mmCIF file of C-alpha atoms in Angstrom:
data_model
loop_
_atom_site.group_PDB
_atom_site.id
_atom_site.type_symbol
_atom_site.label_atom_id
_atom_site.label_comp_id
_atom_site.label_asym_id
_atom_site.label_seq_id
_atom_site.Cartn_x
_atom_site.Cartn_y
_atom_site.Cartn_z
ATOM 1 C CA UNK A 106 -96.180 -68.188 38.823
ATOM 2 C CA UNK A 107 -96.013 -64.468 38.064
ATOM 3 C CA UNK A 108 -93.264 -63.957 40.603
ATOM 4 C CA UNK A 109 -91.293 -66.774 39.010
ATOM 5 C CA UNK A 110 -91.321 -64.902 35.702
ATOM 6 C CA UNK A 111 -89.675 -61.836 37.156
ATOM 7 C CA UNK A 112 -85.930 -61.320 37.547
ATOM 8 C CA UNK A 113 -85.146 -59.150 40.537
ATOM 9 C CA UNK A 114 -82.259 -56.815 41.070
ATOM 10 C CA UNK A 115 -80.598 -56.598 44.485
ATOM 11 C CA UNK A 116 -80.893 -53.193 46.157
ATOM 12 C CA UNK A 117 -79.948 -51.691 49.482
ATOM 13 C CA UNK A 118 -82.632 -49.526 51.083
ATOM 14 C CA UNK A 119 -86.200 -49.900 52.245
ATOM 15 C CA UNK A 120 -86.586 -53.405 50.781
ATOM 16 C CA UNK A 121 -83.228 -54.821 51.923
ATOM 17 C CA UNK A 122 -82.832 -56.859 55.098
ATOM 18 C CA UNK A 123 -84.956 -57.370 58.212
ATOM 19 C CA UNK A 124 -88.691 -57.027 58.273
ATOM 20 C CA UNK A 125 -89.057 -55.054 55.024
ATOM 21 C CA UNK A 126 -87.278 -57.665 52.928
ATOM 22 C CA UNK A 127 -90.455 -59.782 53.181
ATOM 23 C CA UNK A 128 -92.807 -57.062 51.957
ATOM 24 C CA UNK A 129 -92.862 -57.968 48.252
ATOM 25 C CA UNK A 130 -95.944 -59.163 46.420
ATOM 26 C CA UNK A 131 -99.268 -58.121 47.975
ATOM 27 C CA UNK A 132 -97.556 -56.446 50.927
ATOM 28 C CA UNK A 133 -95.510 -54.295 48.567
ATOM 29 C CA UNK A 134 -98.655 -53.218 46.741
ATOM 30 C CA UNK A 135 -100.321 -52.254 50.048
ATOM 31 C CA UNK A 136 -97.371 -50.104 51.080
ATOM 32 C CA UNK A 137 -97.345 -48.402 47.679
ATOM 33 C CA UNK A 138 -101.068 -47.605 48.006
ATOM 34 C CA UNK A 139 -100.483 -46.230 51.516
ATOM 35 C CA UNK A 140 -97.679 -43.980 50.268
ATOM 36 C CA UNK A 141 -99.884 -42.661 47.483
ATOM 37 C CA UNK A 142 -102.687 -41.879 49.947
ATOM 38 C CA UNK A 143 -100.244 -40.049 52.197
ATOM 39 C CA UNK A 144 -98.813 -38.058 49.316
ATOM 40 C CA UNK A 145 -102.261 -37.003 48.144
ATOM 41 C CA UNK A 146 -103.346 -35.862 51.631
ATOM 42 C CA UNK A 147 -105.888 -38.658 52.121
ATOM 43 C CA UNK A 148 -105.221 -38.692 55.893
ATOM 44 C CA UNK A 149 -106.165 -35.136 56.753
ATOM 45 C CA UNK A 150 -103.499 -33.487 54.675
ATOM 46 C CA UNK A 151 -100.595 -34.921 56.675
ATOM 47 C CA UNK A 152 -99.212 -36.841 53.751
ATOM 48 C CA UNK A 153 -97.410 -34.072 51.879
ATOM 49 C CA UNK A 154 -94.561 -33.451 54.388
ATOM 50 C CA UNK A 155 -93.763 -37.146 54.563
ATOM 51 C CA UNK A 156 -93.978 -37.881 50.826
ATOM 52 C CA UNK A 157 -90.435 -36.678 49.948
ATOM 53 C CA UNK A 158 -88.966 -39.277 52.321
ATOM 54 C CA UNK A 159 -90.800 -42.124 50.637
ATOM 55 C CA UNK A 160 -90.421 -41.198 46.965
ATOM 56 C CA UNK A 161 -86.748 -42.378 46.624
ATOM 57 C CA UNK A 162 -87.751 -45.905 47.601
ATOM 58 C CA UNK A 163 -90.293 -46.231 44.828
ATOM 59 C CA UNK A 164 -87.309 -46.820 42.535
ATOM 60 C CA UNK A 165 -86.591 -50.021 44.453
ATOM 61 C CA UNK A 166 -89.593 -51.826 42.962
ATOM 62 C CA UNK A 167 -88.413 -55.086 41.361
ATOM 63 C CA UNK A 168 -87.532 -54.677 37.642
ATOM 64 C CA UNK A 169 -87.736 -57.159 34.854
ATOM 65 C CA UNK A 170 -84.303 -57.828 33.334
ATOM 66 C CA UNK A 171 -84.312 -57.920 29.559
ATOM 67 C CA UNK A 172 -82.030 -60.539 28.014
ATOM 68 C CA UNK A 173 -80.351 -58.864 25.087
ATOM 69 C CA UNK A 174 -79.473 -60.842 21.988
ATOM 70 C CA UNK A 175 -75.743 -60.660 21.239
ATOM 71 C CA UNK A 176 -74.815 -58.242 18.459
ATOM 72 C CA UNK A 177 -73.517 -60.273 15.510
ATOM 73 C CA UNK A 178 -71.222 -58.597 12.991
ATOM 74 C CA UNK A 179 -70.027 -59.920 9.650
ATOM 75 C CA UNK A 180 -66.787 -59.257 7.813
ATOM 76 C CA UNK A 181 -65.526 -60.994 4.714
ATOM 77 C CA UNK A 182 -62.323 -61.189 2.739
ATOM 78 C CA UNK A 183 -60.059 -63.342 0.606
ATOM 79 C CA UNK A 184 -57.522 -63.709 3.449
ATOM 80 C CA UNK A 185 -54.905 -64.850 0.956
ATOM 81 C CA UNK A 186 -51.359 -64.663 2.351
ATOM 82 C CA UNK A 187 -52.855 -64.009 5.792
ATOM 83 C CA UNK A 188 -51.028 -61.224 7.614
ATOM 84 C CA UNK A 189 -51.339 -59.058 10.705
ATOM 85 C CA UNK A 190 -53.351 -56.479 8.732
ATOM 86 C CA UNK A 191 -56.100 -59.055 8.231
ATOM 87 C CA UNK A 192 -55.898 -59.994 11.905
ATOM 88 C CA UNK A 193 -56.129 -56.377 13.031
ATOM 89 C CA UNK A 194 -59.154 -55.774 10.792
ATOM 90 C CA UNK A 195 -60.970 -58.705 12.390
ATOM 91 C CA UNK A 196 -59.907 -57.539 15.861
ATOM 92 C CA UNK A 197 -61.476 -54.133 15.174
ATOM 93 C CA UNK A 198 -64.609 -55.751 13.730
ATOM 94 C CA UNK A 199 -65.065 -57.850 16.878
ATOM 95 C CA UNK A 200 -65.066 -54.637 18.953
ATOM 96 C CA UNK A 201 -68.199 -53.511 17.085
ATOM 97 C CA UNK A 202 -70.244 -56.471 18.300
ATOM 98 C CA UNK A 203 -70.359 -59.507 20.547
ATOM 99 C CA UNK A 204 -69.900 -62.249 17.947
ATOM 100 C CA UNK A 205 -67.796 -62.051 14.797
ATOM 101 C CA UNK A 206 -68.798 -64.128 11.777
ATOM 102 C CA UNK A 207 -66.263 -64.161 8.937
ATOM 103 C CA UNK A 208 -66.932 -64.943 5.304
ATOM 104 C CA UNK A 209 -64.043 -66.441 3.320
ATOM 105 C CA UNK A 210 -64.395 -65.624 -0.378
ATOM 106 C CA UNK A 211 -64.364 -68.612 -2.764
ATOM 107 C CA UNK A 212 -61.453 -69.381 -5.092
ATOM 108 C CA UNK A 213 -63.648 -68.758 -8.142
ATOM 109 C CA UNK A 214 -64.707 -65.312 -6.913
ATOM 110 C CA UNK A 215 -61.091 -64.346 -6.178
ATOM 111 C CA UNK A 216 -59.997 -65.376 -9.681
ATOM 112 C CA UNK A 217 -62.843 -63.344 -11.228
ATOM 113 C CA UNK A 218 -62.200 -60.195 -9.185
ATOM 114 C CA UNK A 219 -58.493 -60.201 -8.309
ATOM 115 C CA UNK A 220 -56.523 -62.993 -9.911
ATOM 116 C CA UNK A 221 -55.353 -66.443 -8.808
ATOM 117 C CA UNK A 222 -55.211 -67.018 -5.019
ATOM 118 C CA UNK A 223 -51.968 -68.285 -3.503
ATOM 119 C CA UNK A 224 -53.586 -70.360 -0.753
ATOM 120 C CA UNK A 225 -56.343 -72.947 -1.122
ATOM 121 C CA UNK A 226 -59.766 -72.533 0.491
ATOM 122 C CA UNK A 227 -58.840 -75.163 3.095
ATOM 123 C CA UNK A 228 -55.672 -73.276 4.052
ATOM 124 C CA UNK A 229 -57.482 -69.948 4.263
ATOM 125 C CA UNK A 230 -60.249 -71.447 6.413
ATOM 126 C CA UNK A 231 -57.621 -72.863 8.794
ATOM 127 C CA UNK A 232 -55.978 -69.451 9.121
ATOM 128 C CA UNK A 233 -59.210 -67.531 9.719
ATOM 129 C CA UNK A 234 -60.594 -70.115 12.159
ATOM 130 C CA UNK A 235 -57.323 -69.957 14.078
ATOM 131 C CA UNK A 236 -57.708 -66.251 14.910
ATOM 132 C CA UNK A 237 -58.642 -65.478 18.510
ATOM 133 C CA UNK A 238 -61.345 -62.947 17.590
ATOM 134 C CA UNK A 239 -63.332 -65.153 15.178
ATOM 135 C CA UNK A 240 -66.465 -66.952 16.397
ATOM 136 C CA UNK A 241 -67.856 -68.484 13.196
ATOM 137 C CA UNK A 242 -66.694 -68.893 9.596
ATOM 138 C CA UNK A 243 -68.758 -68.986 6.384
ATOM 139 C CA UNK A 244 -66.839 -70.677 3.557
ATOM 140 C CA UNK A 245 -67.195 -69.771 -0.132
ATOM 141 C CA UNK A 246 -68.675 -66.338 0.503
ATOM 142 C CA UNK A 247 -69.320 -64.103 -2.531
ATOM 143 C CA UNK A 248 -66.976 -61.194 -3.271
ATOM 144 C CA UNK A 249 -69.935 -58.836 -3.666
ATOM 145 C CA UNK A 250 -72.650 -58.335 -1.054
ATOM 146 C CA UNK A 251 -75.601 -59.162 -3.323
ATOM 147 C CA UNK A 252 -79.209 -58.710 -2.241
ATOM 148 C CA UNK A 253 -79.733 -62.470 -1.883
ATOM 149 C CA UNK A 254 -76.585 -62.954 0.182
ATOM 150 C CA UNK A 255 -77.342 -59.888 2.319
ATOM 151 C CA UNK A 256 -80.805 -61.260 3.107
ATOM 152 C CA UNK A 257 -79.217 -64.592 3.982
ATOM 153 C CA UNK A 258 -76.851 -62.826 6.372
ATOM 154 C CA UNK A 259 -79.708 -60.985 8.079
ATOM 155 C CA UNK A 260 -82.221 -63.850 8.220
ATOM 156 C CA UNK A 261 -80.172 -67.059 8.370
ATOM 157 C CA UNK A 262 -77.108 -65.874 10.288
ATOM 158 C CA UNK A 263 -78.844 -63.086 12.302
ATOM 159 C CA UNK A 264 -76.216 -60.537 11.289
ATOM 160 C CA UNK A 265 -76.743 -57.006 12.599
ATOM 161 C CA UNK A 266 -73.960 -55.166 10.772
ATOM 162 C CA UNK A 267 -71.639 -55.738 7.820
ATOM 163 C CA UNK A 268 -68.097 -54.443 8.359
ATOM 164 C CA UNK A 269 -65.329 -53.359 5.985
ATOM 165 C CA UNK A 270 -62.228 -51.193 6.062
ATOM 166 C CA UNK A 271 -61.994 -47.561 4.969
ATOM 167 C CA UNK A 272 -60.218 -48.595 1.745
ATOM 168 C CA UNK A 273 -62.576 -48.995 -1.238
ATOM 169 C CA UNK A 274 -63.565 -52.484 -2.397
ATOM 170 C CA UNK A 275 -64.507 -52.170 -6.068
ATOM 171 C CA UNK A 276 -65.939 -54.700 -8.478
ATOM 172 C CA UNK A 277 -64.505 -55.052 -12.015
ATOM 173 C CA UNK A 278 -67.142 -52.592 -13.281
ATOM 174 C CA UNK A 279 -65.986 -50.008 -10.726
ATOM 175 C CA UNK A 280 -69.008 -50.219 -8.418
ATOM 176 C CA UNK A 281 -68.823 -50.555 -4.630
ATOM 177 C CA UNK A 282 -69.050 -54.185 -3.426
ATOM 178 C CA UNK A 283 -70.772 -52.989 -0.223
ATOM 179 C CA UNK A 284 -73.232 -50.525 -1.789
ATOM 180 C CA UNK A 285 -76.350 -52.470 -0.744
ATOM 181 C CA UNK A 286 -75.253 -52.811 2.892
ATOM 182 C CA UNK A 287 -74.649 -49.061 3.027
ATOM 183 C CA UNK A 288 -78.019 -48.361 1.420
ATOM 184 C CA UNK A 289 -79.979 -50.262 4.086
ATOM 185 C CA UNK A 290 -78.004 -48.675 6.941
ATOM 186 C CA UNK A 291 -76.401 -51.905 8.156
ATOM 187 C CA UNK A 292 -72.786 -51.037 7.273
ATOM 188 C CA UNK A 293 -69.965 -50.057 9.622
ATOM 189 C CA UNK A 294 -66.421 -49.057 8.780
ATOM 190 C CA UNK A 295 -63.087 -49.772 10.441
ATOM 191 C CA UNK A 296 -59.634 -48.343 9.934
ATOM 192 C CA UNK A 297 -57.298 -50.055 7.502
ATOM 193 C CA UNK A 298 -54.024 -51.287 9.013
ATOM 194 C CA UNK A 299 -51.149 -49.400 7.458
ATOM 195 C CA UNK A 300 -47.906 -50.823 6.139
ATOM 196 C CA UNK A 301 -48.978 -54.191 4.766
ATOM 197 C CA UNK A 302 -51.135 -55.839 2.129
ATOM 198 C CA UNK A 303 -51.157 -59.132 0.259
ATOM 199 C CA UNK A 304 -50.055 -57.218 -2.834
ATOM 200 C CA UNK A 305 -47.058 -55.850 -0.938
ATOM 201 C CA UNK A 306 -46.114 -59.314 0.339
ATOM 202 C CA UNK A 307 -46.237 -60.815 -3.168
ATOM 203 C CA UNK A 308 -43.876 -58.055 -4.270
ATOM 204 C CA UNK A 309 -41.496 -58.784 -1.382
ATOM 205 C CA UNK A 310 -41.468 -62.506 -2.229
ATOM 206 C CA UNK A 311 -40.744 -61.977 -5.923
ATOM 207 C CA UNK A 312 -37.938 -59.542 -5.127
ATOM 208 C CA UNK A 313 -36.414 -61.710 -2.373
ATOM 209 C CA UNK A 314 -36.176 -64.796 -4.570
ATOM 210 C CA UNK A 315 -34.961 -62.739 -7.522
ATOM 211 C CA UNK A 316 -32.078 -61.454 -5.382
ATOM 212 C CA UNK A 317 -31.463 -64.898 -3.968
ATOM 213 C CA UNK A 318 -31.004 -66.426 -7.432
ATOM 214 C CA UNK A 319 -29.151 -63.557 -9.119
ATOM 215 C CA UNK A 320 -26.487 -61.019 -8.332
ATOM 216 C CA UNK A 321 -28.038 -57.672 -7.410
ATOM 217 C CA UNK A 322 -27.015 -54.476 -9.141
ATOM 218 C CA UNK A 323 -27.553 -50.784 -8.439
ATOM 219 C CA UNK A 324 -30.954 -50.859 -10.094
ATOM 220 C CA UNK A 325 -32.250 -53.512 -7.719
ATOM 221 C CA UNK A 326 -31.493 -51.313 -4.692
ATOM 222 C CA UNK A 327 -34.236 -48.892 -5.742
ATOM 223 C CA UNK A 328 -36.544 -51.825 -6.302
ATOM 224 C CA UNK A 329 -35.715 -53.153 -2.833
ATOM 225 C CA UNK A 330 -36.610 -49.830 -1.196
ATOM 226 C CA UNK A 331 -40.046 -49.894 -2.842
ATOM 227 C CA UNK A 332 -40.785 -53.262 -1.213
ATOM 228 C CA UNK A 333 -39.434 -52.615 2.274
ATOM 229 C CA UNK A 334 -41.982 -52.975 5.068
ATOM 230 C CA UNK A 335 -43.764 -49.730 5.930
ATOM 231 C CA UNK A 336 -45.122 -51.115 9.190
ATOM 232 C CA UNK A 337 -44.593 -48.831 12.180
ATOM 233 C CA UNK A 338 -44.568 -51.047 15.284
ATOM 234 C CA UNK A 339 -45.980 -49.579 18.499
ATOM 235 C CA UNK A 340 -46.293 -50.994 22.006
ATOM 236 C CA UNK A 341 -50.020 -50.273 21.881
ATOM 237 C CA UNK A 342 -50.523 -52.549 18.873
ATOM 238 C CA UNK A 343 -48.689 -55.400 20.590
ATOM 239 C CA UNK A 344 -50.839 -54.893 23.705
ATOM 240 C CA UNK A 345 -54.000 -55.049 21.581
ATOM 241 C CA UNK A 346 -52.938 -58.436 20.217
ATOM 242 C CA UNK A 347 -51.621 -59.827 23.498
ATOM 243 C CA UNK A 348 -53.653 -61.855 25.990
ATOM 244 C CA UNK A 349 -51.893 -59.982 28.784
ATOM 245 C CA UNK A 350 -51.998 -62.988 31.116
ATOM 246 C CA UNK A 351 -49.279 -64.948 32.884
ATOM 247 C CA UNK A 352 -49.522 -68.699 33.425
ATOM 248 C CA UNK A 353 -51.423 -69.688 36.561
ATOM 249 C CA UNK A 354 -49.514 -71.285 39.464
ATOM 250 C CA UNK A 355 -48.716 -74.879 38.650
ATOM 251 C CA UNK A 356 -49.564 -74.484 34.954
ATOM 252 C CA UNK A 357 -47.805 -76.749 32.472
ATOM 253 C CA UNK A 358 -45.913 -74.322 30.192
ATOM 254 C CA UNK A 359 -45.160 -75.568 26.672
ATOM 255 C CA UNK A 360 -42.453 -73.850 24.611
ATOM 256 C CA UNK A 361 -42.042 -73.934 20.837
ATOM 257 C CA UNK A 362 -39.878 -71.667 18.690
ATOM 258 C CA UNK A 363 -39.350 -70.797 15.045
ATOM 259 C CA UNK A 364 -39.349 -68.080 12.394
ATOM 260 C CA UNK A 365 -43.103 -68.162 11.663
ATOM 261 C CA UNK A 366 -42.491 -66.300 8.415
ATOM 262 C CA UNK A 367 -45.447 -65.874 6.031
ATOM 263 C CA UNK A 368 -47.740 -67.190 8.765
ATOM 264 C CA UNK A 369 -49.621 -70.106 7.189
ATOM 265 C CA UNK A 370 -51.940 -73.044 7.947
ATOM 266 C CA UNK A 371 -49.002 -75.256 8.926
ATOM 267 C CA UNK A 372 -48.096 -72.799 11.679
ATOM 268 C CA UNK A 373 -51.673 -72.766 13.008
ATOM 269 C CA UNK A 374 -51.833 -76.562 13.152
ATOM 270 C CA UNK A 375 -48.455 -77.070 14.866
ATOM 271 C CA UNK A 376 -49.361 -74.399 17.437
ATOM 272 C CA UNK A 377 -52.667 -76.156 18.058
ATOM 273 C CA UNK A 378 -50.846 -79.469 18.606
ATOM 274 C CA UNK A 379 -48.324 -77.832 20.959
ATOM 275 C CA UNK A 380 -51.045 -76.119 23.010
ATOM 276 C CA UNK A 381 -52.777 -79.457 23.598
ATOM 277 C CA UNK A 382 -49.708 -80.663 25.520
ATOM 278 C CA UNK A 383 -50.137 -78.181 28.363
ATOM 279 C CA UNK A 384 -52.002 -75.260 29.893
ATOM 280 C CA UNK A 385 -49.979 -72.331 28.553
ATOM 281 C CA UNK A 386 -48.230 -71.992 25.173
ATOM 282 C CA UNK A 387 -45.112 -69.811 25.032
ATOM 283 C CA UNK A 388 -43.766 -69.170 21.525
ATOM 284 C CA UNK A 389 -40.230 -68.032 20.777
ATOM 285 C CA UNK A 390 -39.856 -65.951 17.595
ATOM 286 C CA UNK A 391 -36.321 -65.724 16.168
ATOM 287 C CA UNK A 392 -35.011 -62.362 14.993
ATOM 288 C CA UNK A 393 -34.297 -61.464 11.371
ATOM 289 C CA UNK A 394 -30.528 -61.880 11.584
ATOM 290 C CA UNK A 395 -30.707 -65.343 13.146
ATOM 291 C CA UNK A 396 -32.967 -66.476 10.297
ATOM 292 C CA UNK A 397 -30.721 -64.923 7.659
ATOM 293 C CA UNK A 398 -27.662 -66.648 9.103
ATOM 294 C CA UNK A 399 -29.308 -70.035 8.644
ATOM 295 C CA UNK A 400 -31.364 -69.534 5.478
ATOM 296 C CA UNK A 401 -29.029 -67.259 3.565
ATOM 297 C CA UNK A 402 -31.662 -64.539 3.136
ATOM 298 C CA UNK A 403 -33.796 -62.386 5.369
ATOM 299 C CA UNK A 404 -37.379 -63.394 6.242
ATOM 300 C CA UNK A 405 -40.142 -61.931 4.071
ATOM 301 C CA UNK A 406 -41.866 -60.471 7.155
ATOM 302 C CA UNK A 407 -39.744 -58.730 9.751
ATOM 303 C CA UNK A 408 -39.696 -59.577 13.456
ATOM 304 C CA UNK A 409 -42.506 -57.300 14.643
ATOM 305 C CA UNK A 410 -44.796 -58.335 11.786
ATOM 306 C CA UNK A 411 -44.229 -62.001 12.568
ATOM 307 C CA UNK A 412 -44.825 -61.325 16.260
ATOM 308 C CA UNK A 413 -48.301 -59.907 15.618
ATOM 309 C CA UNK A 414 -49.223 -62.835 13.377
ATOM 310 C CA UNK A 415 -48.268 -65.336 16.087
ATOM 311 C CA UNK A 416 -50.024 -63.350 18.842
ATOM 312 C CA UNK A 417 -53.237 -63.307 16.807
ATOM 313 C CA UNK A 418 -53.441 -67.115 16.920
ATOM 314 C CA UNK A 419 -56.005 -68.408 19.431
ATOM 315 C CA UNK A 420 -53.667 -71.183 20.644
ATOM 316 C CA UNK A 421 -50.865 -68.809 21.701
ATOM 317 C CA UNK A 422 -50.699 -67.350 25.208
ATOM 318 C CA UNK A 423 -47.391 -65.447 25.128
ATOM 319 C CA UNK A 424 -44.374 -64.834 22.890
ATOM 320 C CA UNK A 425 -40.673 -64.118 23.319
ATOM 321 C CA UNK A 426 -39.751 -61.480 20.732
ATOM 322 C CA UNK A 427 -36.289 -62.234 19.355
ATOM 323 C CA UNK A 428 -35.952 -65.530 21.211
ATOM 324 C CA UNK A 429 -32.434 -67.024 21.525
ATOM 325 C CA UNK A 430 -31.597 -69.741 19.029
ATOM 326 C CA UNK A 431 -30.481 -72.127 21.752
ATOM 327 C CA UNK A 432 -32.850 -73.016 24.588
ATOM 328 C CA UNK A 433 -30.810 -72.530 27.774
ATOM 329 C CA UNK A 434 -31.260 -73.783 31.327
ATOM 330 C CA UNK A 435 -31.688 -70.204 32.539
ATOM 331 C CA UNK A 436 -34.477 -69.604 30.014
ATOM 332 C CA UNK A 437 -36.267 -72.804 31.055
ATOM 333 C CA UNK A 438 -36.081 -71.742 34.711
ATOM 334 C CA UNK A 439 -37.094 -68.127 34.041
ATOM 335 C CA UNK A 440 -40.278 -69.092 32.215
ATOM 336 C CA UNK A 441 -40.919 -72.270 34.235
ATOM 337 C CA UNK A 442 -41.062 -74.307 31.025
ATOM 338 C CA UNK A 443 -42.341 -77.863 31.481
ATOM 339 C CA UNK A 444 -41.809 -79.180 27.967
ATOM 340 C CA UNK A 445 -39.989 -77.969 24.840
ATOM 341 C CA UNK A 446 -41.447 -79.158 21.530
ATOM 342 C CA UNK A 447 -40.404 -79.047 17.892
ATOM 343 C CA UNK A 448 -42.210 -80.194 14.750
ATOM 344 C CA UNK A 449 -41.037 -82.695 12.168
ATOM 345 C CA UNK A 450 -41.217 -80.066 9.401
ATOM 346 C CA UNK A 451 -38.493 -77.429 9.739
ATOM 347 C CA UNK A 452 -36.854 -74.799 7.548
ATOM 348 C CA UNK A 453 -33.265 -73.609 7.371
ATOM 349 C CA UNK A 454 -29.881 -75.298 7.224
ATOM 350 C CA UNK A 455 -28.794 -76.537 10.662
ATOM 351 C CA UNK A 456 -26.062 -78.928 9.476
ATOM 352 C CA UNK A 457 -22.845 -78.687 11.469
ATOM 353 C CA UNK A 458 -24.124 -76.343 14.161
ATOM 354 C CA UNK A 459 -24.790 -76.898 17.844
ATOM 355 C CA UNK A 460 -28.107 -78.569 18.630
ATOM 356 C CA UNK A 461 -30.357 -75.728 19.903
ATOM 357 C CA UNK A 462 -32.336 -78.232 21.991
ATOM 358 C CA UNK A 463 -29.391 -79.960 23.652
ATOM 359 C CA UNK A 464 -30.251 -78.640 27.139
ATOM 360 C CA UNK A 465 -33.978 -79.594 27.201
ATOM 361 C CA UNK A 466 -33.023 -82.989 25.766
ATOM 362 C CA UNK A 467 -30.514 -83.533 28.599
ATOM 363 C CA UNK A 468 -33.237 -82.584 31.097
ATOM 364 C CA UNK A 469 -35.699 -85.032 29.582
ATOM 365 C CA UNK A 470 -38.263 -82.335 28.706
ATOM 366 C CA UNK A 471 -37.857 -82.241 24.918
ATOM 367 C CA UNK A 472 -40.484 -83.737 22.642
ATOM 368 C CA UNK A 473 -40.794 -83.977 18.852
ATOM 369 C CA UNK A 474 -44.361 -83.722 17.596
ATOM 370 C CA UNK A 475 -45.560 -84.654 14.130
ATOM 371 C CA UNK A 476 -46.292 -81.580 12.016
ATOM 372 C CA UNK A 477 -49.940 -81.889 10.869
ATOM 373 C CA UNK A 478 -49.134 -80.215 7.531
ATOM 374 C CA UNK A 479 -46.065 -80.263 5.275
ATOM 375 C CA UNK A 480 -46.548 -76.686 4.107
ATOM 376 C CA UNK A 481 -43.641 -74.282 4.780
ATOM 377 C CA UNK A 482 -42.945 -70.590 4.212
ATOM 378 C CA UNK A 483 -40.656 -71.518 1.319
ATOM 379 C CA UNK A 484 -43.292 -73.725 -0.318
ATOM 380 C CA UNK A 485 -45.800 -70.850 -0.139
ATOM 381 C CA UNK A 486 -43.277 -68.446 -1.663
ATOM 382 C CA UNK A 487 -42.414 -70.996 -4.354
ATOM 383 C CA UNK A 488 -46.045 -71.069 -5.520
ATOM 384 C CA UNK A 489 -45.744 -67.379 -6.301
ATOM 385 C CA UNK A 490 -42.278 -67.576 -7.863
ATOM 386 C CA UNK A 491 -43.278 -70.501 -10.109
ATOM 387 C CA UNK A 492 -46.259 -68.487 -11.387
ATOM 388 C CA UNK A 493 -44.596 -65.101 -11.196
ATOM 389 C CA UNK A 494 -46.099 -63.769 -14.449
ATOM 390 C CA UNK A 495 -49.649 -64.350 -13.224
ATOM 391 C CA UNK A 496 -48.902 -62.758 -9.856
ATOM 392 C CA UNK A 497 -47.037 -59.823 -11.383
ATOM 393 C CA UNK A 498 -50.136 -59.129 -13.466
ATOM 394 C CA UNK A 499 -52.348 -59.432 -10.390
ATOM 395 C CA UNK A 500 -50.038 -57.097 -8.458
ATOM 396 C CA UNK A 501 -50.078 -54.395 -11.144
ATOM 397 C CA UNK A 502 -53.873 -54.439 -11.082
ATOM 398 C CA UNK A 503 -54.055 -54.229 -7.291
ATOM 399 C CA UNK A 504 -51.208 -51.725 -6.941
ATOM 400 C CA UNK A 505 -53.092 -49.196 -9.067
ATOM 401 C CA UNK A 506 -56.085 -49.263 -6.690
ATOM 402 C CA UNK A 507 -53.810 -49.122 -3.632
ATOM 403 C CA UNK A 508 -51.942 -46.131 -5.048
ATOM 404 C CA UNK A 509 -55.262 -44.328 -5.515
ATOM 405 C CA UNK A 510 -56.195 -45.138 -1.909
ATOM 406 C CA UNK A 511 -52.955 -43.665 -0.510
ATOM 407 C CA UNK A 512 -53.188 -40.591 -2.766
ATOM 408 C CA UNK A 513 -56.692 -39.794 -1.490
ATOM 409 C CA UNK A 514 -56.088 -41.069 2.036
ATOM 410 C CA UNK A 515 -57.407 -39.064 4.983
ATOM 411 C CA UNK A 516 -57.077 -39.607 8.711
ATOM 412 C CA UNK A 517 -59.632 -42.053 10.098
ATOM 413 C CA UNK A 518 -60.104 -42.331 13.854
ATOM 414 C CA UNK A 519 -60.051 -45.749 15.451
ATOM 415 C CA UNK A 520 -57.491 -48.462 16.203
#
């Protein structure tokens, strides 16, 4: 029974192979006693010269393996207008533990601390659950880490550490929302992703639709510059988001393409549906100019930003950055595509142009799949435009805190 409770490690040496491999248990104890008697000179003092040859093997005694509990880390957020900055924060948080549990702040708490959310709780839960680094989700989390909620995290969810970015998260009274976690020594910090925020995206949307509906003058050029993306794309960031794996031999490769602007719950659900049709999901992401040609205005998020959002989705295996508008025979052969799919909900004006799926249709590998949600990038943007006064007020409030962050910003190591 005792031997059954022990987990043994495999070693090469005195105990490995041949006759000595059977000398565990009582035999092993006898040999150990004999070595000790030799080393202490029990047999007429002859033990000492031989002892150095035996001592290294004492380390080969079977060891009990301790099963370590996985380190569970918690990070929360509003995750409204989900973007690659959110995804990168959760990617970094996952690196600090084995399991990442994410709290999604309730609508009521967002209204009280920030202003009206753009996306519903259901939409935000879909987005967070769809990220490849997330293991569990806690809906309706509080904005502030209160003592009661912190105890619930530690005792009910077995959380080891609470994570947040290096940018301050302040309550309306100016106090730190994570003060208690820091006080008990269970707080860890990650580096904020530069170049994007929900506040910035709201500003881009309001400006884009303002320009779309009205003639732009000289004054709007300065306004446009203030809302241009400040994201600095690097190959390292793309590698961090990528799975880095090719399809296995004989895998059924599914291809779907689109703009994937303002990555939303509808995108997550259509990608999930597409992935279920094969073994490997390849996603084509159209470039900014191709989208502008068909919509009449540039996408809110530029190509590299949209690429990271798509790569962060757990259902995506690989992407084509700046994919061609038309799916060609050469492209199908190059990527060994088995089926090309498209959803029933689409954006952009395609009237009068060549069918981009003519080739896969002629090959009998095209399939239309029902879009699980009717939400689109335009419908998300319209929510903000229709309530622009409320969101302008929210943005002014948030922009002040972000300006303070950038004024006092210092270099923080990490990725």
